Coordinates of C-alpha atoms in Angstrom, one line a residue:
Chain A
X14 CA 0.0 0.0 0.0
X15 CA 2.7 2.4 0.9
X16 CA 4.6 1.6 -2.4
X17 CA 1.4 2.4 -4.3
X18 CA 0.9 5.7 -2.6
X19 CA 4.6 6.7 -3.2
X20 CA 4.1 6.0 -6.9
X21 CA 1.9 7.8 -9.4
X22 CA -0.8 5.0 -9.6
X23 CA -2.5 5.9 -6.2
X24 CA -2.9 9.6 -6.8
X25 CA -4.4 8.8 -10.3
X26 CA -6.7 6.2 -8.9
X27 CA -7.8 8.6 -6.1
X28 CA -8.9 11.3 -8.6
X29 CA -10.5 8.9 -10.9
X30 CA -12.5 7.5 -8.0
X31 CA -13.5 11.1 -7.0
X32 CA -14.6 12.0 -10.5
X33 CA -16.6 8.7 -10.7
X34 CA -18.3 9.4 -7.4
X35 CA -19.2 13.0 -8.3
X36 CA -20.5 11.7 -11.8
X37 CA -22.8 9.1 -10.2
X38 CA -24.1 11.8 -7.7
X39 CA -24.5 14.2 -10.5
X40 CA -26.7 11.7 -12.5
X41 CA -28.8 11.0 -9.7
X42 CA -29.4 14.9 -9.2
X43 CA -29.8 15.6 -12.9
X44 CA -32.0 12.7 -13.9
X45 CA -34.3 12.7 -11.0
X46 CA -36.9 15.2 -12.1
X47 CA -37.6 13.2 -15.3
X48 CA -37.5 9.9 -13.3
X49 CA -40.1 11.5 -10.9
X50 CA -42.4 12.4 -13.7
X51 CA -42.0 9.0 -15.3
X52 CA -42.9 7.1 -12.0
X53 CA -46.0 9.5 -11.6
X54 CA -47.1 8.7 -15.1
X55 CA -46.7 4.9 -14.3
X56 CA -48.7 5.4 -11.1
X57 CA -45.7 4.2 -9.0
X58 CA -46.3 6.2 -5.8
X59 CA -43.9 4.6 -3.2
X60 CA -40.6 4.0 -4.9
X61 CA -37.8 3.4 -2.3
X62 CA -34.8 5.5 -2.3
X63 CA -32.5 2.7 -3.5
X64 CA -34.8 1.7 -6.3
X65 CA -35.0 5.3 -7.4
X66 CA -31.4 5.8 -7.5
X67 CA -31.0 2.7 -9.6
X68 CA -33.8 4.0 -12.0
X69 CA -31.9 7.3 -12.4
X70 CA -28.7 5.4 -13.5
X71 CA -30.6 3.4 -16.1
X72 CA -32.9 5.6 -18.2
X73 CA -32.9 5.3 -21.9
X74 CA -32.3 8.9 -22.7
X75 CA -31.0 10.4 -19.4
X76 CA -29.8 14.1 -19.1
X77 CA -26.5 12.7 -17.8
X78 CA -25.8 9.1 -18.4
X79 CA -24.0 7.1 -15.5
X80 CA -20.5 6.0 -16.4
X81 CA -21.4 2.3 -16.6
X82 CA -24.1 3.2 -19.2
X83 CA -21.4 5.0 -21.4
X84 CA -18.9 2.3 -20.9
X85 CA -21.6 -0.3 -21.8
X86 CA -22.4 1.7 -25.1
X87 CA -18.6 2.0 -25.9
X88 CA -18.2 -1.7 -25.4
X89 CA -21.4 -2.6 -27.4
X90 CA -20.6 -0.2 -30.2
X91 CA -17.0 -1.3 -30.7
X92 CA -16.4 -4.9 -29.6
X93 CA -20.0 -5.8 -29.8
X94 CA -20.7 -4.6 -33.2
X95 CA -19.4 -5.6 -36.7
X96 CA -16.6 -3.2 -37.6
X97 CA -18.1 -2.6 -41.2
X98 CA -21.6 -1.7 -39.6
X99 CA -22.6 2.0 -39.6
X100 CA -23.5 1.4 -35.8
X101 CA -19.9 0.6 -35.0
X102 CA -18.0 3.3 -33.1
X103 CA -14.8 1.8 -34.4
X104 CA -16.0 2.3 -37.9
X105 CA -16.9 6.0 -37.3
X106 CA -13.6 6.5 -35.3
X107 CA -11.5 5.0 -38.3
X108 CA -13.3 7.7 -40.6
X109 CA -12.5 10.5 -38.2
X110 CA -9.0 9.1 -37.7
X111 CA -8.1 9.0 -41.4
X112 CA -9.3 12.6 -41.9
X113 CA -7.3 13.6 -38.9
X114 CA -4.1 12.0 -40.0
X115 CA -4.4 13.3 -43.5
X116 CA -5.2 16.8 -42.2
X117 CA -2.3 16.6 -39.7
X118 CA 0.1 15.6 -42.3
X119 CA -1.0 18.3 -44.8
X120 CA -0.9 20.9 -41.9
X121 CA 2.5 19.9 -40.8
X122 CA 3.9 20.1 -44.4
X123 CA 2.2 23.5 -44.8
X124 CA 3.5 24.7 -41.4
X125 CA 7.1 23.6 -42.1
X126 CA 7.0 25.2 -45.6
X127 CA 5.7 28.5 -44.5
X128 CA 8.2 28.5 -41.6
X129 CA 11.1 27.8 -43.9
X130 CA 9.9 30.6 -46.4
X131 CA 9.5 33.1 -43.2
X132 CA 12.9 32.2 -41.8
X133 CA 14.6 32.8 -45.2
X134 CA 13.0 35.9 -46.2
X135 CA 12.3 38.8 -43.8
X136 CA 9.7 40.4 -46.0
X137 CA 7.7 37.3 -46.0
X138 CA 7.6 37.3 -42.2
X139 CA 6.1 40.8 -42.2
X140 CA 3.6 40.0 -45.1
X141 CA 2.6 36.4 -44.2
X142 CA 2.6 36.3 -40.3
X143 CA -0.4 38.8 -39.9
X144 CA -2.6 36.6 -42.0
X145 CA -1.4 33.4 -40.4
X146 CA -2.4 34.8 -37.1
X147 CA -5.6 36.3 -38.3
X148 CA -6.5 32.9 -39.8
X149 CA -6.7 31.5 -36.2
X150 CA -8.9 34.2 -34.9
X151 CA -11.8 33.1 -37.1
X152 CA -14.1 30.5 -35.4
X153 CA -13.5 27.3 -37.1
X154 CA -17.2 26.4 -36.5
X155 CA -18.0 29.3 -39.0
X156 CA -15.5 28.3 -41.5
X157 CA -16.0 24.5 -41.6
X158 CA -19.5 24.4 -43.1
X159 CA -18.4 26.8 -45.9
X160 CA -15.4 24.6 -46.7
X161 CA -17.4 21.4 -46.6
X162 CA -20.4 22.7 -48.6
X163 CA -18.3 24.8 -51.0
X164 CA -16.1 21.9 -51.8
X165 CA -19.1 19.6 -52.0
X166 CA -20.6 22.0 -54.7
X167 CA -17.6 21.5 -56.9
X168 CA -17.7 17.8 -56.3
X169 CA -15.1 17.3 -53.6
X170 CA -16.5 15.4 -50.8
X171 CA -15.5 12.8 -48.4
X172 CA -12.1 12.7 -46.7
X173 CA -10.5 15.9 -48.2
X174 CA -12.8 18.6 -47.1
X175 CA -12.6 17.4 -43.4
X176 CA -8.8 17.0 -43.8
X177 CA -8.4 20.6 -45.0
X178 CA -10.2 21.7 -41.8
X179 CA -7.8 19.8 -39.7
X180 CA -5.0 21.3 -41.7
X181 CA -6.3 24.8 -41.3
X182 CA -6.1 24.2 -37.5
X183 CA -2.9 22.3 -37.2
X184 CA -0.5 24.3 -39.5
X185 CA -0.6 27.1 -37.0
X186 CA 1.4 25.6 -34.0
X187 CA 3.7 24.1 -36.6
X188 CA 4.5 27.5 -38.3
X189 CA 5.0 29.3 -34.9
X190 CA 7.1 26.4 -33.4
X191 CA 9.3 25.9 -36.6
X192 CA 9.9 29.6 -37.2
X193 CA 11.3 29.6 -33.6
X194 CA 13.2 26.4 -34.1
X195 CA 14.7 27.2 -37.4
X196 CA 16.0 30.3 -35.7
X197 CA 17.6 28.6 -32.7
X198 CA 21.3 28.1 -34.1
X199 CA 23.5 30.5 -32.5
X200 CA 25.5 33.0 -34.4
X201 CA 28.8 31.1 -34.0
X202 CA 27.0 27.8 -35.3
X203 CA 26.1 30.0 -38.3
X204 CA 29.5 31.6 -38.7
X205 CA 31.0 28.1 -38.6
X206 CA 29.1 27.3 -41.6
X207 CA 30.1 30.4 -43.2
X208 CA 33.9 29.7 -42.9
X209 CA 33.2 26.4 -44.5
X210 CA 31.4 28.3 -47.5
X211 CA 28.4 26.1 -47.0
X212 CA 25.5 26.6 -49.4
X213 CA 22.1 27.7 -48.0
X214 CA 20.9 24.1 -48.5
X215 CA 23.7 22.8 -46.4
X216 CA 23.0 25.3 -43.7
X217 CA 19.4 24.4 -43.6
X218 CA 19.8 20.6 -43.7
X219 CA 22.9 20.3 -41.5
X220 CA 22.2 22.9 -38.9
X221 CA 18.8 24.7 -39.0
X222 CA 16.7 21.5 -39.6
X223 CA 18.1 19.4 -36.9
X224 CA 18.2 22.3 -34.5
X225 CA 14.4 22.7 -35.0
X226 CA 13.4 19.1 -34.3
X227 CA 12.6 19.4 -30.7
X228 CA 10.3 22.4 -31.6
X229 CA 8.7 20.5 -34.5
X230 CA 7.6 17.7 -32.1
X231 CA 6.2 20.2 -29.4
X232 CA 4.2 21.8 -32.2
X233 CA 3.0 18.4 -33.5
X234 CA 1.7 17.4 -30.2
X235 CA -0.6 20.4 -30.2
X236 CA -1.3 20.0 -33.9
X237 CA -2.4 16.3 -33.8
X238 CA -5.0 17.0 -30.9
X239 CA -6.4 20.0 -32.8
X240 CA -6.5 18.0 -36.1
X241 CA -8.9 15.6 -34.4
X242 CA -11.1 18.6 -33.4
X243 CA -11.0 19.8 -37.0
X244 CA -12.1 16.6 -38.4
X245 CA -15.0 16.2 -35.9
X246 CA -16.1 19.9 -36.6
X247 CA -15.9 19.0 -40.4
X248 CA -18.1 16.1 -39.9
X249 CA -20.6 18.1 -38.1
X250 CA -21.2 19.9 -41.4
X251 CA -21.8 16.9 -43.4
X252 CA -23.6 14.0 -41.8
X253 CA -23.5 11.8 -44.9
X254 CA -19.9 10.6 -44.6
X255 CA -20.0 9.2 -41.2
X256 CA -17.4 9.8 -38.3
X257 CA -17.4 10.6 -34.6
X258 CA -18.7 14.0 -35.4
X259 CA -21.8 12.4 -37.2
X260 CA -22.4 10.2 -34.2
X261 CA -22.4 13.5 -31.9
X262 CA -24.8 15.3 -34.3
X263 CA -27.2 12.2 -34.8
X264 CA -27.0 11.7 -31.0
X265 CA -28.1 15.2 -30.3
X266 CA -30.9 15.2 -32.9
X267 CA -32.5 11.9 -31.3
X268 CA -31.7 12.9 -27.7
X269 CA -29.4 9.8 -27.5
X270 CA -27.2 11.2 -24.7
X271 CA -25.4 7.8 -24.2
X272 CA -24.5 7.8 -27.8
X273 CA -23.1 11.3 -27.4
X274 CA -21.0 10.6 -24.4
X275 CA -19.7 7.4 -25.9
X276 CA -18.5 9.1 -29.1
X277 CA -17.1 11.9 -26.9
X278 CA -15.0 9.5 -24.9
X279 CA -13.8 7.7 -28.0
X280 CA -12.8 11.0 -29.4
X281 CA -10.8 11.9 -26.3
X282 CA -9.2 8.4 -26.3
X283 CA -8.2 8.8 -29.8
X284 CA -6.7 12.1 -29.2
X285 CA -4.8 10.8 -26.2
X286 CA -3.5 7.9 -28.3
X287 CA -2.4 10.2 -31.0
X288 CA -0.6 12.6 -28.7
X289 CA 1.1 9.6 -27.1
X290 CA 2.2 8.3 -30.4
X291 CA 3.8 11.7 -31.3
X292 CA 5.6 11.6 -28.0
X293 CA 6.8 8.1 -28.6
X294 CA 8.2 9.2 -32.0
X295 CA 9.7 12.2 -30.4
X296 CA 11.6 10.0 -27.9
X297 CA 12.8 7.6 -30.6
X298 CA 14.2 10.7 -32.7
X299 CA 15.7 12.2 -29.6
X300 CA 17.6 9.0 -28.8
X301 CA 18.7 8.8 -32.5
X302 CA 20.0 12.5 -32.2
X303 CA 21.9 11.8 -29.0
X304 CA 19.8 13.8 -26.6
X305 CA 20.8 13.7 -23.0
X306 CA 18.6 10.9 -21.4
Chain B
X27 CA 53.4 53.3 -33.9
X28 CA 52.2 51.3 -37.0
X29 CA 55.1 51.1 -39.2
X30 CA 55.8 47.7 -37.7
X31 CA 54.9 45.5 -40.6
X32 CA 58.2 43.4 -41.1
X33 CA 59.4 43.6 -44.6
X34 CA 59.7 39.8 -45.3
X35 CA 59.1 38.3 -48.8
X36 CA 55.5 38.1 -50.0
X37 CA 55.9 34.3 -50.7
X38 CA 56.1 34.0 -46.9
X39 CA 53.1 36.1 -46.0
X40 CA 50.0 34.2 -45.2
X41 CA 48.2 37.2 -44.0
X42 CA 49.1 40.8 -45.0
X43 CA 47.1 43.8 -43.7
X44 CA 47.8 47.4 -44.9
X45 CA 46.3 50.4 -43.4
X46 CA 43.3 48.1 -42.5
X47 CA 40.2 50.0 -41.0
X48 CA 36.8 48.7 -40.2
X49 CA 33.9 50.9 -39.0
X50 CA 30.7 49.4 -37.7
X51 CA 27.7 52.0 -38.2
X52 CA 25.5 51.9 -35.1
X53 CA 22.5 53.9 -33.9
X54 CA 24.9 56.0 -31.7
X55 CA 27.2 56.8 -34.4
X56 CA 30.0 54.9 -36.0
X57 CA 32.1 52.6 -33.9
X58 CA 35.6 52.2 -35.3
X59 CA 36.6 48.7 -34.6
X60 CA 39.9 48.6 -36.5
X61 CA 42.0 51.6 -37.5
X62 CA 45.1 51.7 -39.6
X63 CA 46.4 48.0 -39.0
X64 CA 49.5 47.2 -40.6
X65 CA 50.6 43.6 -40.0
X66 CA 52.0 40.5 -41.8
X67 CA 51.7 37.0 -40.6
X68 CA 54.4 34.8 -42.1
X69 CA 54.1 31.1 -42.8
X70 CA 54.6 28.9 -39.8
X71 CA 54.4 31.7 -37.3
X72 CA 52.3 31.4 -34.1
X73 CA 50.9 35.0 -33.7
X74 CA 49.0 36.2 -30.7
X75 CA 46.6 39.1 -30.5
X76 CA 46.3 40.5 -27.0
X77 CA 44.4 43.4 -25.7
X78 CA 41.4 44.4 -23.6
X79 CA 37.9 44.0 -24.6
X80 CA 36.9 46.2 -27.6
X81 CA 40.5 46.5 -29.0
X82 CA 39.5 44.8 -32.3
X83 CA 41.5 41.6 -31.8
X84 CA 38.5 39.3 -32.5
X85 CA 37.3 41.7 -35.3
X86 CA 40.7 41.4 -36.9
X87 CA 40.5 37.7 -36.9
X88 CA 37.0 37.7 -38.2
X89 CA 38.2 40.0 -41.0
X90 CA 40.7 37.5 -42.0
X91 CA 38.0 34.8 -42.0
X92 CA 35.8 36.9 -44.2
X93 CA 33.2 37.0 -41.4
X94 CA 33.5 40.8 -41.3
X95 CA 34.2 43.3 -44.2
X96 CA 37.0 45.9 -43.8
X97 CA 35.8 49.4 -44.8
X98 CA 39.4 50.7 -45.6
X99 CA 42.8 49.5 -46.5
X100 CA 43.8 46.1 -48.0
X101 CA 43.8 42.6 -46.5
X102 CA 45.1 39.5 -48.4
X103 CA 45.1 35.9 -47.2
X104 CA 47.5 33.6 -49.2
X105 CA 47.8 36.4 -51.7
X106 CA 44.2 36.5 -52.4
X107 CA 41.1 38.4 -51.0
X108 CA 39.6 36.9 -47.9
X109 CA 36.6 35.8 -49.7
X110 CA 38.5 33.9 -52.2
X111 CA 40.6 32.4 -49.3
X112 CA 37.6 31.2 -47.6
X113 CA 36.2 29.6 -50.8
X114 CA 39.8 27.9 -51.2
X115 CA 39.5 26.5 -47.6
X116 CA 42.6 28.4 -46.6
X117 CA 41.7 28.5 -42.9
X118 CA 40.2 26.5 -40.0
X119 CA 38.4 28.7 -37.5
X120 CA 38.1 27.9 -33.7
X121 CA 35.6 29.9 -31.8
X122 CA 35.4 31.0 -28.1
X123 CA 32.7 28.3 -27.5
X124 CA 33.1 24.7 -29.0
X125 CA 30.0 25.3 -31.1
X126 CA 29.7 21.6 -31.6
X127 CA 26.4 20.3 -33.0
X128 CA 24.8 18.6 -30.0
X129 CA 23.0 15.9 -32.4
X130 CA 26.3 14.9 -33.8
X131 CA 28.9 12.6 -32.2
X132 CA 32.4 13.7 -31.9
X133 CA 33.4 12.0 -35.1
X134 CA 30.3 13.3 -36.8
X135 CA 31.2 16.8 -35.7
X136 CA 34.7 16.4 -37.0
X137 CA 33.2 15.0 -40.4
X138 CA 31.0 18.1 -40.7
X139 CA 33.3 20.2 -42.7
X140 CA 34.3 17.3 -44.7
X141 CA 30.7 16.5 -45.5
X142 CA 30.1 20.2 -46.6
X143 CA 33.4 20.3 -48.7
X144 CA 32.8 16.9 -50.2
X145 CA 36.0 15.5 -49.2
X146 CA 36.7 11.7 -49.3
X147 CA 38.7 9.6 -46.9
X148 CA 36.7 11.0 -44.0
X149 CA 37.4 8.1 -41.7
X150 CA 41.1 8.5 -42.0
X151 CA 40.9 12.2 -41.5
X152 CA 38.7 11.9 -38.4
X153 CA 41.1 9.4 -36.9
X154 CA 44.2 11.4 -37.6
X155 CA 42.7 14.7 -36.2
X156 CA 41.3 13.3 -33.1
X157 CA 44.6 11.5 -32.4
X158 CA 46.2 15.0 -32.9
X159 CA 44.1 16.5 -30.2
X160 CA 44.2 13.2 -27.9
X161 CA 40.5 12.3 -28.3
X162 CA 41.1 8.9 -29.7
X163 CA 38.3 6.6 -28.4
X164 CA 35.8 9.4 -28.0
X165 CA 34.5 9.1 -31.6
X166 CA 31.0 7.9 -30.6
X167 CA 30.3 10.2 -27.7
X168 CA 28.0 13.1 -27.9
X169 CA 29.3 16.6 -26.9
X170 CA 27.4 16.7 -23.6
X171 CA 29.3 13.6 -22.6
X172 CA 32.6 15.4 -22.8
X173 CA 34.1 18.0 -20.3
X174 CA 34.5 21.7 -21.8
X175 CA 38.1 21.2 -22.5
X176 CA 37.5 18.1 -24.4
X177 CA 34.7 19.8 -26.3
X178 CA 37.2 22.5 -27.3
X179 CA 39.7 20.0 -28.3
X180 CA 37.1 18.4 -30.5
X181 CA 36.4 21.8 -32.2
X182 CA 40.0 22.2 -32.8
X183 CA 40.1 18.7 -34.5
X184 CA 37.2 19.8 -36.6
X185 CA 39.0 22.9 -37.7
X186 CA 42.1 20.8 -38.6
X187 CA 40.3 18.0 -40.3
X188 CA 40.3 19.5 -43.9
X189 CA 44.1 20.5 -43.7
X190 CA 43.9 24.1 -44.0
X191 CA 47.3 25.6 -43.5
X192 CA 46.1 28.6 -41.4
X193 CA 44.5 28.1 -38.1
X194 CA 42.4 31.1 -36.7
X195 CA 41.6 30.8 -32.9
X196 CA 39.4 33.2 -31.1
X197 CA 40.0 32.8 -27.3
X198 CA 39.6 29.1 -27.7
X199 CA 40.6 28.6 -24.0
X200 CA 39.0 31.5 -22.5
X201 CA 36.2 29.8 -20.9
X202 CA 38.3 27.0 -19.3
X203 CA 39.8 26.9 -15.9
X204 CA 43.6 27.6 -15.5
X205 CA 44.6 24.0 -15.0
X206 CA 42.9 22.8 -18.1
X207 CA 44.0 25.9 -19.9
X208 CA 47.8 25.2 -19.2
X209 CA 47.4 21.6 -20.3
X210 CA 45.7 22.7 -23.6
X211 CA 48.3 25.3 -24.1
X212 CA 51.1 22.8 -23.9
X213 CA 49.2 20.5 -26.1
X214 CA 48.6 23.2 -28.6
X215 CA 52.3 24.0 -28.9
X216 CA 53.1 20.3 -29.6
X217 CA 50.4 20.2 -32.1
X218 CA 51.8 23.3 -33.9
X219 CA 55.2 21.7 -33.7
X220 CA 53.8 18.5 -35.5
X221 CA 51.6 20.2 -38.1
X222 CA 53.7 23.4 -38.8
X223 CA 50.6 25.3 -39.3
X224 CA 50.3 29.1 -39.2
X225 CA 48.3 30.1 -36.1
X226 CA 46.6 33.4 -35.4
X227 CA 45.6 33.2 -31.7
X228 CA 43.4 35.8 -30.0
X229 CA 43.8 35.9 -26.1
X230 CA 43.4 38.4 -23.2
X231 CA 45.9 36.4 -21.1
X232 CA 49.6 37.7 -21.0
X233 CA 51.2 34.4 -19.9
X234 CA 49.2 32.6 -22.6
X235 CA 50.3 34.9 -25.3
X236 CA 53.9 34.9 -24.2
X237 CA 53.9 31.1 -23.6
X238 CA 52.5 30.3 -27.0
X239 CA 53.7 32.8 -29.6
X240 CA 56.6 33.6 -31.8
X241 CA 55.1 37.0 -32.3
X242 CA 52.8 38.9 -30.1
X243 CA 50.6 41.7 -31.3
X244 CA 49.5 44.1 -28.6
X245 CA 46.3 46.0 -29.4
X246 CA 44.5 48.9 -27.7
X247 CA 40.8 49.9 -27.9
X248 CA 38.8 52.7 -29.4
X249 CA 39.9 52.9 -32.1
X250 CA 41.2 49.4 -32.4
X251 CA 44.8 49.7 -33.3
X252 CA 48.1 47.8 -32.9
X253 CA 50.4 49.4 -30.3
X254 CA 53.3 46.9 -30.2
X255 CA 54.5 43.9 -32.1
X256 CA 56.9 41.8 -30.0
X257 CA 59.0 39.1 -31.7
X258 CA 59.6 36.4 -29.0
X259 CA 63.1 35.0 -28.5
X260 CA 61.9 32.1 -26.4
X261 CA 63.2 28.8 -27.6
X262 CA 60.9 26.5 -29.7
X263 CA 60.9 23.8 -27.0
X264 CA 58.8 25.4 -24.1
X265 CA 58.0 23.3 -21.0
X266 CA 55.4 24.9 -18.8
X267 CA 58.0 26.0 -16.1
X268 CA 59.5 28.3 -18.8
X269 CA 56.9 30.8 -17.4
X270 CA 59.3 31.4 -14.3
X271 CA 62.5 32.2 -16.4
X272 CA 63.8 35.8 -16.7
X273 CA 63.3 35.8 -20.3
X274 CA 59.7 35.0 -20.1
X275 CA 59.0 37.6 -17.5
X276 CA 60.8 40.2 -19.5
X277 CA 58.5 39.5 -22.4
X278 CA 55.5 39.5 -20.2
X279 CA 56.5 42.8 -18.7
X280 CA 56.9 44.3 -22.2
X281 CA 53.5 43.1 -23.2
X282 CA 52.0 44.6 -20.0
X283 CA 53.7 47.9 -20.8
X284 CA 52.3 47.8 -24.2
X285 CA 48.9 47.3 -22.8
X286 CA 49.3 50.1 -20.3
X287 CA 50.4 52.4 -22.9
X288 CA 47.4 51.8 -25.0
X289 CA 45.0 52.6 -22.1
X290 CA 47.0 55.9 -21.0
X291 CA 46.5 56.8 -24.7
X292 CA 42.6 57.2 -23.9
X293 CA 43.0 59.4 -20.9

């Protein structure tokens, strides 16, 4: 027990337990009014406290589903459903994941490209940077439908419109991080390259790029998470293509709160897995580049 | 005070500065970094530049390396412009800090100029130069795994790896403690004796300048100018305890006098 408390496990478990208790209590409190109405309609006058609590935790369309209901829905909609079925959360998660990854790849490439231009050309920093910053002040919820509907009108549907929205969000941290990263080489490291009469490409590939790698990974961790948000928001604008965003949308149309919460948790879990994957890639690259452990 | 350029044959002159001046424009007006510098560095010499901060000694070295552009006078390196000399890989430059790339091992750092210049026989050059600076066996270490003195030795190996005949060193041991510095000074003399390179060495330590050099150039600040050029008559073989001999102390006193004269000039 003492070992458990000394490590990280015990504090995490305690916080999880507290959240769970709070959640169950909130479910009783939030679902009680509707349950009271239901019981009155059914003519059930004397429902015991224990039974009543059990009822609030097992409604079909609760205001706040209890954790075990969400967990059950996640289990049924992933393991319990054929993966090719439109009812499978794994199917929808895979749609969102592919849009996220494509958008993230495009956004990272765009961000790196812009950063390279900015670092090598002072005029482009003054001309591009205000637009880059302005692009992120526009609410993505306002832009996403225009992109999806606009591209749909010219026949571009499916993965690409959603990926473009992911790209729109994820290029920004990469630009900012890489401009900083590509500028980290010190004056004497650049002077050294000059004494070798190195070409601009050699200065970039042998000095600026490796120096910027830590900044790239920090940016990509932010970028991959907001890529997922971009894909989900893109799906909200087009419910034909499927995806976790569509599950959220249909869930809210039909008052299927359990379905909404299950999709939310899958999205959050997906984001966590993606960020962890970027972190793992970062550790591998760091090791290959001789970073101090 | 500046008619001191020795009139040796041009063939021997590696670096030749005539009436060299360099002025940096700044917001507070022009700063004169170098003024009317006349100096010749001959092949095989070990020339130290000594003076207080702001005397232009580093600027002069950077001008030789084509890292700064003179605003007046002429400067030739191996008989050509500094820019051509740089393109001809005439010199290796050692900076105040090791400036090793942290993502490269020691061997890969030494290989950096070889990669950029497209030289072959990398392995042989790496092995040979690391042996020269006594770093054999550290090829696969990363810079952070080495002490400051070892890192600076690796940066010297990097400057030697492409066989330039001229070595420009800008206070390479300035950040190291005295014990390490003494050790590296005697190693540098051995290296110089083995390779017969021409070395221009910036320092602000009088004992270091006298111990290492065949010629000591004393400089003074604002405007940066040469106040004295001292030819050393110390023997080529220099154990560390030569620094207690009367000849050594006499040279050190002359350097100190030169530095003091440069300062009183201001007041």
